[in-house]
CSV table of C-alpha atoms in Angstrom, one decimal:
chain,number,residue,atom,x,y,z
M,1,UNK,CA,0.0,0.0,0.0
M,2,UNK,CA,1.3,3.4,-1.0
M,3,UNK,CA,1.4,5.5,2.2
M,4,UNK,CA,1.7,8.7,0.2
M,5,UNK,CA,-1.3,8.2,-2.1
M,6,UNK,CA,-4.3,10.4,-1.3
M,7,UNK,CA,-7.2,8.6,0.4
M,8,UNK,CA,-9.5,11.5,-0.6
M,9,UNK,CA,-11.6,11.8,-3.7
M,10,UNK,CA,-10.1,13.7,-6.6
M,11,UNK,CA,-12.6,16.5,-6.3
M,12,UNK,CA,-11.7,16.9,-2.6
M,13,UNK,CA,-8.0,16.9,-3.4
M,14,UNK,CA,-8.5,19.8,-5.8
M,15,UNK,CA,-10.6,21.7,-3.3
M,16,UNK,CA,-8.0,21.1,-0.6
M,17,UNK,CA,-5.3,22.5,-3.0
M,18,UNK,CA,-7.3,25.6,-3.8
M,19,UNK,CA,-8.0,26.2,-0.1
M,20,UNK,CA,-4.3,25.9,0.8
M,21,UNK,CA,-3.4,28.2,-2.1
M,22,UNK,CA,-5.8,30.8,-0.8
M,23,UNK,CA,-4.3,30.4,2.7
M,24,UNK,CA,-0.8,30.7,1.3
M,25,UNK,CA,-1.6,33.9,-0.7
M,26,UNK,CA,-3.4,35.6,2.2
M,27,UNK,CA,-0.7,34.6,4.7
M,28,UNK,CA,2.2,35.8,2.5
M,29,UNK,CA,0.6,39.1,1.6
M,30,UNK,CA,-0.7,39.8,5.1
M,31,UNK,CA,2.5,39.0,7.0
M,32,UNK,CA,4.6,40.8,4.4
M,33,UNK,CA,2.5,43.9,5.0
M,34,UNK,CA,3.2,43.5,8.8
M,35,UNK,CA,7.0,43.4,8.1
M,36,UNK,CA,6.8,46.3,5.6
M,37,UNK,CA,4.9,48.5,8.1
M,38,UNK,CA,7.3,47.5,10.9
M,39,UNK,CA,10.3,48.5,8.7
M,40,UNK,CA,8.7,51.9,7.8
M,41,UNK,CA,8.1,52.8,11.4
M,42,UNK,CA,11.3,51.1,12.8
M,43,UNK,CA,12.6,54.4,14.2
M,44,UNK,CA,9.4,54.7,16.3
M,45,UNK,CA,9.0,51.1,17.4
M,46,UNK,CA,9.0,50.1,21.0
M,47,UNK,CA,11.1,47.1,22.0
M,48,UNK,CA,8.1,44.7,22.7
M,49,UNK,CA,6.8,45.3,19.2
M,50,UNK,CA,9.8,43.4,17.9
M,51,UNK,CA,8.1,40.2,19.2
M,52,UNK,CA,5.1,40.9,17.0
M,53,UNK,CA,7.5,41.1,14.0
M,54,UNK,CA,9.1,37.8,15.1
M,55,UNK,CA,5.6,36.3,15.1
M,56,UNK,CA,5.0,37.5,11.6
M,57,UNK,CA,8.3,36.0,10.5
M,58,UNK,CA,7.2,32.6,11.8
M,59,UNK,CA,3.9,32.7,10.0
M,60,UNK,CA,5.5,33.9,6.8
M,61,UNK,CA,8.2,31.2,7.0
M,62,UNK,CA,5.5,28.5,7.4
M,63,UNK,CA,3.6,29.8,4.4
M,64,UNK,CA,6.6,30.0,2.1
M,65,UNK,CA,8.4,26.8,3.0
M,66,UNK,CA,5.3,24.5,3.4
M,67,UNK,CA,2.2,25.5,1.5
M,68,UNK,CA,3.5,25.4,-2.1
M,69,UNK,CA,4.5,21.7,-1.7
M,70,UNK,CA,1.2,20.9,-0.1
M,71,UNK,CA,-0.8,22.6,-2.9
M,72,UNK,CA,1.2,20.7,-5.6
M,73,UNK,CA,0.7,17.4,-3.8
M,74,UNK,CA,-3.0,18.0,-3.5
M,75,UNK,CA,-3.4,18.7,-7.2
M,76,UNK,CA,-1.3,15.6,-8.0
M,77,UNK,CA,-3.4,13.4,-5.8
M,78,UNK,CA,-0.2,12.1,-4.3
M,79,UNK,CA,2.5,13.4,-1.9
M,80,UNK,CA,5.4,14.5,-3.9
M,81,UNK,CA,9.0,13.6,-3.1
M,82,UNK,CA,8.5,10.6,-0.8
M,83,UNK,CA,10.2,10.3,2.5
M,84,UNK,CA,12.7,13.2,2.1
M,85,UNK,CA,10.1,15.9,1.5
M,86,UNK,CA,7.7,14.3,4.1
M,87,UNK,CA,10.3,14.6,6.8
M,88,UNK,CA,11.2,18.2,5.6
M,89,UNK,CA,7.5,19.2,5.6
M,90,UNK,CA,6.8,17.7,9.0
M,91,UNK,CA,9.9,19.2,10.5
M,92,UNK,CA,9.1,22.7,9.1
M,93,UNK,CA,5.5,22.5,10.4
M,94,UNK,CA,6.6,21.4,13.9
M,95,UNK,CA,9.4,24.0,13.9
M,96,UNK,CA,7.4,27.0,12.9
M,97,UNK,CA,4.4,25.9,15.1
M,98,UNK,CA,6.6,25.7,18.3
M,99,UNK,CA,8.3,29.0,17.4
M,100,UNK,CA,5.0,30.7,17.1
M,101,UNK,CA,3.5,29.6,20.3
M,102,UNK,CA,6.7,30.3,22.3
M,103,UNK,CA,6.8,33.8,20.7
M,104,UNK,CA,3.2,34.3,21.9
M,105,UNK,CA,4.2,33.1,25.4
M,106,UNK,CA,7.2,35.5,25.6
M,107,UNK,CA,5.1,38.3,24.3
M,108,UNK,CA,2.5,37.7,27.0
M,109,UNK,CA,5.2,37.8,29.7
M,110,UNK,CA,6.7,41.0,28.3
M,111,UNK,CA,3.3,42.6,28.1
M,112,UNK,CA,2.7,41.8,31.8
M,113,UNK,CA,6.0,43.3,32.8
M,114,UNK,CA,5.3,46.5,30.9
M,115,UNK,CA,1.8,46.8,32.4
M,116,UNK,CA,3.0,46.5,36.0
M,117,UNK,CA,3.8,50.2,36.0
M,118,UNK,CA,1.9,52.0,33.3
M,119,UNK,CA,2.8,55.5,34.5
M,120,UNK,CA,6.6,55.0,34.3
M,121,UNK,CA,8.3,56.5,31.2
M,122,UNK,CA,11.3,54.2,31.6
M,123,UNK,CA,11.5,51.2,29.2
M,124,UNK,CA,10.8,48.0,31.1
M,125,UNK,CA,12.5,45.8,28.5
M,126,UNK,CA,15.5,47.1,26.5
M,127,UNK,CA,16.2,46.4,22.9
M,128,UNK,CA,19.1,44.1,23.8
M,129,UNK,CA,16.9,42.0,26.0
M,130,UNK,CA,14.1,41.8,23.4
M,131,UNK,CA,16.5,40.7,20.7
M,132,UNK,CA,17.7,37.9,22.9
M,133,UNK,CA,14.0,37.0,23.7
M,134,UNK,CA,13.3,36.9,19.9
M,135,UNK,CA,16.1,34.3,19.4
M,136,UNK,CA,14.9,32.0,22.2
M,137,UNK,CA,11.8,30.7,20.5
M,138,UNK,CA,13.8,29.8,17.4
M,139,UNK,CA,16.4,27.9,19.4
M,140,UNK,CA,13.8,26.2,21.5
M,141,UNK,CA,11.8,25.2,18.4
M,142,UNK,CA,14.8,23.9,16.6
M,143,UNK,CA,15.7,21.6,19.5
M,144,UNK,CA,12.2,20.1,19.6
M,145,UNK,CA,12.0,19.8,15.8
M,146,UNK,CA,15.3,17.8,15.8
M,147,UNK,CA,14.2,15.3,18.5
M,148,UNK,CA,12.3,13.0,16.0
M,149,UNK,CA,15.3,13.1,13.6
M,150,UNK,CA,17.5,12.0,16.5
M,151,UNK,CA,15.2,9.1,17.5
M,152,UNK,CA,12.8,10.5,20.1
M,153,UNK,CA,9.5,10.7,18.3
M,154,UNK,CA,8.8,10.2,14.6
M,155,UNK,CA,7.7,12.1,11.5
M,156,UNK,CA,5.3,10.5,9.0
M,157,UNK,CA,2.4,11.1,6.6
M,158,UNK,CA,-1.1,12.1,7.7
M,159,UNK,CA,-3.9,9.5,7.4
M,160,UNK,CA,-5.4,11.3,4.4
M,161,UNK,CA,-2.0,11.1,2.5
M,162,UNK,CA,-1.6,14.7,1.5
M,163,UNK,CA,0.4,16.1,4.4
M,164,UNK,CA,3.1,15.1,6.8
M,165,UNK,CA,3.5,15.7,10.5
M,166,UNK,CA,4.4,13.8,13.7
M,167,UNK,CA,3.4,10.2,13.2
M,168,UNK,CA,1.0,10.1,16.0
M,169,UNK,CA,-0.3,6.6,15.4
M,170,UNK,CA,3.2,5.1,15.3
M,171,UNK,CA,4.2,6.6,18.7
M,172,UNK,CA,1.7,4.7,20.9
M,173,UNK,CA,4.6,2.7,22.5
M,174,UNK,CA,8.0,3.9,21.2
M,175,UNK,CA,7.4,7.6,21.3
M,176,UNK,CA,4.7,8.0,24.0
M,177,UNK,CA,7.1,9.9,26.3
M,178,UNK,CA,7.8,12.3,23.5
M,179,UNK,CA,4.0,12.9,22.9
M,180,UNK,CA,3.4,13.6,26.6
M,181,UNK,CA,6.4,15.9,26.9
M,182,UNK,CA,5.5,17.7,23.6
M,183,UNK,CA,1.9,18.4,24.7
M,184,UNK,CA,3.0,19.5,28.2
M,185,UNK,CA,5.8,21.9,27.2
M,186,UNK,CA,4.5,23.1,23.8
M,187,UNK,CA,0.8,23.4,24.3
M,188,UNK,CA,-0.4,23.1,27.9
M,189,UNK,CA,2.3,25.1,29.7
M,190,UNK,CA,2.3,28.0,27.1
M,191,UNK,CA,-1.5,28.2,27.2
M,192,UNK,CA,-1.5,28.4,31.0
M,193,UNK,CA,1.2,31.1,31.0
M,194,UNK,CA,-0.5,33.1,28.3
M,195,UNK,CA,-3.9,32.9,30.1
M,196,UNK,CA,-2.4,33.9,33.5
M,197,UNK,CA,-0.4,36.8,32.0
M,198,UNK,CA,-3.3,38.4,30.2
M,199,UNK,CA,-5.6,37.8,33.2
M,200,UNK,CA,-3.1,39.7,35.3
M,201,UNK,CA,-2.9,42.5,32.7
M,202,UNK,CA,-6.7,42.8,32.7
M,203,UNK,CA,-6.8,43.1,36.5
M,204,UNK,CA,-4.0,45.7,36.4
M,205,UNK,CA,-5.9,47.8,33.8
M,206,UNK,CA,-9.1,47.4,35.8
M,207,UNK,CA,-7.7,48.8,39.0
M,208,UNK,CA,-5.8,51.6,37.1
M,209,UNK,CA,-9.1,52.5,35.4
M,210,UNK,CA,-11.0,52.6,38.7
M,211,UNK,CA,-8.3,54.7,40.3
M,212,UNK,CA,-8.3,57.2,37.5
M,213,UNK,CA,-12.1,57.5,37.5
M,214,UNK,CA,-12.1,58.1,41.2
M,215,UNK,CA,-9.5,60.8,41.0
M,216,UNK,CA,-10.1,62.7,37.8
M,217,UNK,CA,-13.2,61.0,36.3
M,218,UNK,CA,-11.3,60.6,33.0
M,219,UNK,CA,-9.7,57.5,31.5
M,220,UNK,CA,-5.9,58.1,30.9
M,221,UNK,CA,-4.7,57.6,27.3
M,222,UNK,CA,-2.1,55.1,28.6
M,223,UNK,CA,-5.0,52.9,29.8
M,224,UNK,CA,-6.8,53.1,26.5
M,225,UNK,CA,-3.6,52.2,24.6
M,226,UNK,CA,-2.8,49.2,26.8
M,227,UNK,CA,-6.5,48.1,26.7
M,228,UNK,CA,-6.3,48.1,22.9
M,229,UNK,CA,-3.0,46.2,22.9
M,230,UNK,CA,-4.5,43.7,25.3
M,231,UNK,CA,-7.4,43.0,23.0
M,232,UNK,CA,-5.1,42.5,20.0
M,233,UNK,CA,-2.7,40.2,22.0
M,234,UNK,CA,-5.6,38.1,23.4
M,235,UNK,CA,-7.2,37.7,20.0
M,236,UNK,CA,-4.0,36.6,18.4
M,237,UNK,CA,-3.3,34.1,21.2
M,238,UNK,CA,-6.8,32.7,21.2
M,239,UNK,CA,-6.8,32.5,17.4
M,240,UNK,CA,-3.6,30.5,17.4
M,241,UNK,CA,-4.5,28.1,20.2
M,242,UNK,CA,-8.0,27.7,18.9
M,243,UNK,CA,-6.7,26.8,15.4
M,244,UNK,CA,-4.4,24.1,16.8
M,245,UNK,CA,-6.6,22.7,19.6
M,246,UNK,CA,-8.8,20.6,17.3
M,247,UNK,CA,-5.7,19.1,15.6
M,248,UNK,CA,-4.3,18.4,19.0
M,249,UNK,CA,-7.4,16.5,20.1
M,250,UNK,CA,-7.5,14.4,16.9
M,251,UNK,CA,-3.8,13.6,17.4
M,252,UNK,CA,-4.4,12.5,21.0
M,253,UNK,CA,-7.2,10.3,19.8
M,254,UNK,CA,-4.8,8.7,17.4
M,255,UNK,CA,-2.4,7.9,20.3
M,256,UNK,CA,-5.0,6.2,22.5
M,257,UNK,CA,-7.2,4.7,19.8
M,258,UNK,CA,-6.9,3.2,16.3
M,259,UNK,CA,-6.4,6.1,13.9
M,260,UNK,CA,-8.1,4.1,11.1
M,261,UNK,CA,-11.4,4.6,12.9
M,262,UNK,CA,-11.3,8.3,11.9
M,263,UNK,CA,-12.4,8.8,8.3
M,264,UNK,CA,-9.8,10.6,6.1
M,265,UNK,CA,-12.3,13.5,5.5
M,266,UNK,CA,-12.6,14.1,9.2
M,267,UNK,CA,-8.9,14.0,9.9
M,268,UNK,CA,-8.4,16.5,7.0
M,269,UNK,CA,-10.5,19.2,8.6
M,270,UNK,CA,-8.5,20.0,11.8
M,271,UNK,CA,-5.3,19.9,9.8
M,272,UNK,CA,-6.6,22.5,7.3
M,273,UNK,CA,-8.0,24.6,10.1
M,274,UNK,CA,-4.6,24.6,11.9
M,275,UNK,CA,-2.9,25.8,8.7
M,276,UNK,CA,-5.2,28.8,8.6
M,277,UNK,CA,-3.5,30.1,11.8
M,278,UNK,CA,-0.9,32.0,9.8
M,279,UNK,CA,-3.6,34.2,8.2
M,280,UNK,CA,-5.4,35.7,11.2
M,281,UNK,CA,-2.8,37.9,12.8
M,282,UNK,CA,-2.6,40.5,10.0
M,283,UNK,CA,-6.4,40.6,9.9
M,284,UNK,CA,-6.5,41.3,13.6
M,285,UNK,CA,-3.9,44.1,13.3
M,286,UNK,CA,-5.9,45.6,10.4
M,287,UNK,CA,-9.2,45.5,12.3
M,288,UNK,CA,-8.0,46.7,15.7
M,289,UNK,CA,-4.9,48.8,15.0
M,290,UNK,CA,-5.8,52.3,13.7
M,291,UNK,CA,-2.2,53.1,12.8
M,292,UNK,CA,-1.7,49.8,10.9
M,293,UNK,CA,-4.9,50.2,9.0
M,294,UNK,CA,-4.0,53.8,8.1
M,295,UNK,CA,-0.5,53.0,6.9
M,296,UNK,CA,-1.7,50.0,4.9
M,297,UNK,CA,-4.2,52.2,3.1
M,298,UNK,CA,-1.5,54.8,2.4
M,299,UNK,CA,0.7,52.1,1.0
M,300,UNK,CA,-2.1,50.8,-1.2
M,301,UNK,CA,-2.8,54.3,-2.5
M,302,UNK,CA,0.9,54.7,-3.4
M,303,UNK,CA,0.9,51.4,-5.2
M,304,UNK,CA,-2.2,52.3,-7.2
M,305,UNK,CA,-0.7,55.6,-8.2
M,306,UNK,CA,-3.1,57.8,-6.2
M,307,UNK,CA,-0.3,59.5,-4.4
M,308,UNK,CA,1.5,60.6,-7.6
M,309,UNK,CA,-1.7,62.0,-9.1
M,310,UNK,CA,-2.4,63.9,-5.8
M,311,UNK,CA,1.1,65.3,-5.9
M,312,UNK,CA,0.9,66.5,-9.5
M,313,UNK,CA,-2.5,68.2,-8.9
M,314,UNK,CA,-1.1,69.8,-5.7
M,315,UNK,CA,1.8,71.2,-7.7
M,316,UNK,CA,-0.5,72.8,-10.3
M,317,UNK,CA,-2.7,74.2,-7.6
M,318,UNK,CA,0.3,75.6,-5.7
M,319,UNK,CA,1.5,77.4,-8.8
M,320,UNK,CA,-1.6,79.5,-8.6
M,321,UNK,CA,-1.4,80.3,-4.9
M,322,UNK,CA,2.2,79.9,-3.8
M,323,UNK,CA,2.1,82.0,-0.7
M,324,UNK,CA,-0.5,80.3,1.6
M,325,UNK,CA,-0.9,76.6,0.5
M,326,UNK,CA,2.6,75.2,1.3
M,327,UNK,CA,2.3,76.4,4.9
M,328,UNK,CA,-1.1,74.7,5.3
M,329,UNK,CA,0.2,71.5,3.7
M,330,UNK,CA,3.2,71.4,6.0
M,331,UNK,CA,1.0,71.9,9.0
M,332,UNK,CA,-1.4,69.2,8.0
M,333,UNK,CA,1.4,66.7,7.2
M,334,UNK,CA,3.0,67.5,10.6
M,335,UNK,CA,-0.3,66.8,12.4
M,336,UNK,CA,-0.7,63.5,10.5
M,337,UNK,CA,2.8,62.4,11.4
M,338,UNK,CA,2.1,63.1,15.1
M,339,UNK,CA,-1.2,61.1,14.9
M,340,UNK,CA,0.6,58.1,13.4
M,341,UNK,CA,3.3,58.3,16.1
M,342,UNK,CA,0.9,58.5,19.0
M,343,UNK,CA,-1.5,55.9,17.9
């Protein structure tokens, strides 16, 4: 029996390939926008924001290195490349997945540290410390991704034949300690830390809000800012964990029961849902971050040529009234730059 042959219908294979292609395009475009916006405002970035950039790199890396091979395999109705590409694909998926959730965990801890004293102007986390913190998830993920290569755990094809991951069904006896350790240190522990950190931030913001309302009856801008950052961070964390939780449950079922009892179509769904986790973060930034949305629209206008048309019309108009308009334009551009910086 060919373990790399698709167990799905040809129509479902094509549909799966189209879905993965859409996920790949949205993920690459969205996370590239996050990186471009971060580069544009690098001089105004705060150290904790570098962790959000790190998260975008993990999502972009997964989309670029994994999804094209998965799309080609789906449209070929057979996994391409055999054992070599299967191990590569499974290792990349495990590597980027662990790097993402550990980045989210460190981001939650840093957000908690920053929120402990909202009124202080001193940076709680320096650039040097943040750069070290950004390296830790990659090193940690690399160690875990190499364990199956070194003999602790195993990589293999998914039951439906069009993807590769940890070979859950084959680790019932030989790699059971790896499965328990992997779930404990890469899912349960990070989820508990993230939940506790954001719960602590919410409590801190609540008491700061109550104190400010009792003293001045006005909500400080710093509380509004951190409340918005809290919403964004919680949604990102919930989105990632929520995407991977169904896949984790199905994987655990494969450990304790016969994986052949799960129809291929059913095992396909949580896998595809987990792969969509790389798309959500840019969408959350666009919906809840005013500055990110504004800068994306400005970039889109420049790409479509709206900016050049506006500049040319402004030049013609300024030739008529050269004394007053430049001063007004400079004041408005200065105000706009201040708004972007503050928000």
